[in-house]
Amino acid sequence: MIIGSRPTKFQVVIDKNQCMLCGRCVDNCSYGVFRMEPEGIITNTRNCVACHRCISQCPRDAITIMERPCDYRSHPVWTAQVKENIFKQAESGKILLGGMGNAQQYPILFDHLVLDACQVTNPSIDPLREPMELRTYIGKKPRQLEFIQKSDSDISLVTELVPNLKLETPIMIGHMSYGAISLNAHKAMAKAVSDIGTFMGTGEGGLHEALYPYQEHMIVQVASGRFGVDVNYLERGAAIEIKIGQGAKPGIGGHLPGEKVCADVSCTRMIPEGSDAISPAPHHDIYSIEDLKQLVISLKEATEWKKPVFVKIAAVHNVAAIAAGIARSGADAVVIDGFRGGTGAAPSVFRDHVGIPIEAAVAAVDTKLRRQGIRNEVSIIASGGIRQSADVAKAICLGADAVYIGTAALVAMGCRVCGTCYRGLCTWGIATQRPDLVARLDPEEASHNVKNLIDAWTLELAELMGAAGINSIESLRGNRDRLRGYMLDQSMLDVLDVKAIGA
């Protein structure tokens, strides 16, 4: 049985008086919304995902897109989205997929935390006139430093320091694989982080040869599918990250559709062209912290103990205990990915209903590690839902050493967060492997935009630190005294270990 026609999500309207029939909308829409007919441009609005490519390319501003022009009968329980999901599954009998991060109306804890500022007794600092230290080191830190004095009165450091990553800003770009996004998108971000002095992740799709010039600023990933992993790959990374879980889909693996596995992706991932790249839910050699320790040691042995090894986990209810185990496994950093973390494709039921916010996860992990006296054993990287510089500052106050951004970097390149990345039809040339679409993204221009974004956030972070009377990022880390909770209940304030406003 065919379920009847349903209201469209978007209505595309063309102003006939403005339209000059140039056909740019037809050429630019990869979703098949527009077609040229003798009577003019005809639209199939059911195909529209609101990517806004047509609007950006129309020379006469003749196109308007409206959301839900005709909606379902309103209901507090049976919302439009709930009914649409039921219709889709009644017709298909399949799992619903979605892209990007959690789309539910959960409160954003960052927006209920406010930063403190100094006034008189503790004056603020002017970043324009005084130095601000934003350099961050990711990796193990010694409990203490030991020195010896030589006969010539020189002092020598005795304590052996393990490799750390040196970041000029505590902002990195998280892991998005080649395959999920285009090579041009990877090139743009790689150039940006190289220019800034920070790092980006390769994702689980291997490292394309075109990125070798930027390898000193790349963090290579070892995920459950082990795509593209060999000694050459490991040695090219500045650090190695073991991906156990992901915020958008805790407890399950990954899936790159075969349509996106072109010849280049096939070569880089070391899988057959056109085949689905399916990552299993667990690593089949990791079923305990002891097993994880073995992999950490193996990766360090393979790279002669010259590179820090990170472990990425999804933010779940027992994240603090897991992180404590990771700290004791020999890993140099734990990456915590909150439930607003983006993805190319995930079952919507996981994306929207599994996991916990990054704010609560970071606070819980930092508290647990401090109480166990092992906070120096591992750095904390916060990921999943970092939207602005204020989020960066708040995440660091809650205990993070640095953050990963992902969706924000894509938006800087033109992404409209339409959430259909898994279809491979991205009109902006980002989440696609179609050559004609990939060519739309200029790596140089996109790199410039990403660099500008991180530079701007870094400047704002320095201003926020100055207002708090802090001139070193180290003094901001875990400094919950600089945070106050607004409209948060006591139980959440206790989890975050933050006082209420006015306290």
Short mmCIF file of N, CA and C in Angstrom, two decimals, residues 136-141 164-165 172 309-311 323 326-327 331-336 365 369 374-382 399-402 474 477:
data_model
loop_
_atom_site.label_atom_id
_atom_site.label_comp_id
_atom_site.label_asym_id
_atom_site.label_seq_id
_atom_site.Cartn_x
_atom_site.Cartn_y
_atom_site.Cartn_z
N THR A 136 49.75 25.24 23.40
CA THR A 136 49.25 24.09 24.16
C THR A 136 50.04 22.85 23.77
N TYR A 137 50.35 22.03 24.76
CA TYR A 137 51.06 20.76 24.52
C TYR A 137 50.13 19.60 24.86
N ILE A 138 49.97 18.71 23.89
CA ILE A 138 49.09 17.56 24.07
C ILE A 138 49.92 16.31 24.26
N GLY A 139 49.76 15.67 25.40
CA GLY A 139 50.49 14.45 25.69
C GLY A 139 50.73 14.31 27.19
N LYS A 140 51.46 13.29 27.57
CA LYS A 140 51.76 13.05 28.98
C LYS A 140 52.66 14.14 29.54
N LYS A 141 52.42 14.50 30.79
CA LYS A 141 53.27 15.47 31.49
C LYS A 141 53.88 14.79 32.71
N ASN A 164 55.15 15.16 22.74
CA ASN A 164 53.90 15.91 22.82
C ASN A 164 53.66 16.62 21.50
N LEU A 165 52.41 16.91 21.19
CA LEU A 165 52.10 17.78 20.06
C LEU A 165 52.11 19.22 20.54
N MET A 172 41.92 22.34 17.22
CA MET A 172 42.31 21.44 16.13
C MET A 172 41.06 21.08 15.32
N VAL A 309 50.07 8.73 21.19
CA VAL A 309 48.91 7.93 20.78
C VAL A 309 47.69 8.39 21.56
N PHE A 310 46.62 8.74 20.84
CA PHE A 310 45.37 9.17 21.45
C PHE A 310 44.37 8.02 21.38
N VAL A 311 43.36 8.07 22.23
CA VAL A 311 42.23 7.14 22.17
C VAL A 311 40.95 7.95 22.17
N ALA A 323 37.82 6.69 30.74
CA ALA A 323 38.96 7.59 30.55
C ALA A 323 40.07 7.28 31.55
N ILE A 326 41.91 4.43 30.21
CA ILE A 326 42.73 4.84 29.07
C ILE A 326 44.00 5.53 29.55
N ALA A 327 43.87 6.36 30.60
CA ALA A 327 45.04 7.06 31.14
C ALA A 327 46.08 6.07 31.63
N ALA A 331 48.19 5.50 26.85
CA ALA A 331 47.81 6.50 25.85
C ALA A 331 48.19 7.89 26.35
N ASP A 332 48.44 8.79 25.40
CA ASP A 332 48.90 10.14 25.73
C ASP A 332 47.76 11.15 25.83
N ALA A 333 46.63 10.85 25.21
CA ALA A 333 45.47 11.75 25.26
C ALA A 333 44.21 10.95 25.07
N VAL A 334 43.13 11.42 25.69
CA VAL A 334 41.82 10.83 25.47
C VAL A 334 40.95 11.88 24.78
N VAL A 335 40.36 11.48 23.66
CA VAL A 335 39.45 12.35 22.91
C VAL A 335 38.03 11.94 23.29
N ILE A 336 37.25 12.89 23.77
CA ILE A 336 35.88 12.61 24.17
C ILE A 336 34.95 13.30 23.19
N VAL A 365 35.20 13.56 33.47
CA VAL A 365 36.52 12.95 33.25
C VAL A 365 37.60 13.72 33.98
N LEU A 369 39.96 12.04 36.95
CA LEU A 369 41.41 11.94 36.82
C LEU A 369 42.13 12.71 37.91
N ILE A 374 45.93 11.24 38.53
CA ILE A 374 46.55 10.85 37.25
C ILE A 374 46.22 11.84 36.13
N ARG A 375 45.80 13.06 36.50
CA ARG A 375 45.44 14.03 35.47
C ARG A 375 46.61 14.34 34.55
N ASN A 376 47.84 14.28 35.07
CA ASN A 376 49.01 14.57 34.26
C ASN A 376 49.35 13.45 33.29
N GLU A 377 48.72 12.29 33.47
CA GLU A 377 49.05 11.13 32.65
C GLU A 377 48.46 11.21 31.24
N VAL A 378 47.46 12.06 31.06
CA VAL A 378 46.77 12.08 29.78
C VAL A 378 46.17 13.46 29.54
N SER A 379 46.22 13.93 28.30
CA SER A 379 45.54 15.17 27.93
C SER A 379 44.09 14.85 27.56
N ILE A 380 43.23 15.84 27.68
CA ILE A 380 41.81 15.68 27.33
C ILE A 380 41.50 16.59 26.15
N ILE A 381 40.94 15.99 25.10
CA ILE A 381 40.51 16.75 23.92
C ILE A 381 39.00 16.63 23.82
N ALA A 382 38.31 17.77 23.82
CA ALA A 382 36.85 17.80 23.77
C ALA A 382 36.38 17.96 22.33
N GLY A 399 37.86 21.49 31.90
CA GLY A 399 38.92 20.50 32.04
C GLY A 399 39.62 20.06 30.78
N ALA A 400 39.17 20.50 29.62
CA ALA A 400 39.82 20.07 28.38
C ALA A 400 41.15 20.80 28.18
N ASP A 401 42.11 20.13 27.55
CA ASP A 401 43.36 20.78 27.15
C ASP A 401 43.20 21.48 25.81
N ALA A 402 42.39 20.90 24.95
CA ALA A 402 42.18 21.43 23.61
C ALA A 402 40.85 20.91 23.09
N GLU A 474 47.16 27.55 30.24
CA GLU A 474 47.31 26.56 31.32
C GLU A 474 46.50 26.97 32.55
N ARG A 477 42.72 26.08 32.08
CA ARG A 477 42.34 24.67 32.06
C ARG A 477 41.84 24.19 33.42
#
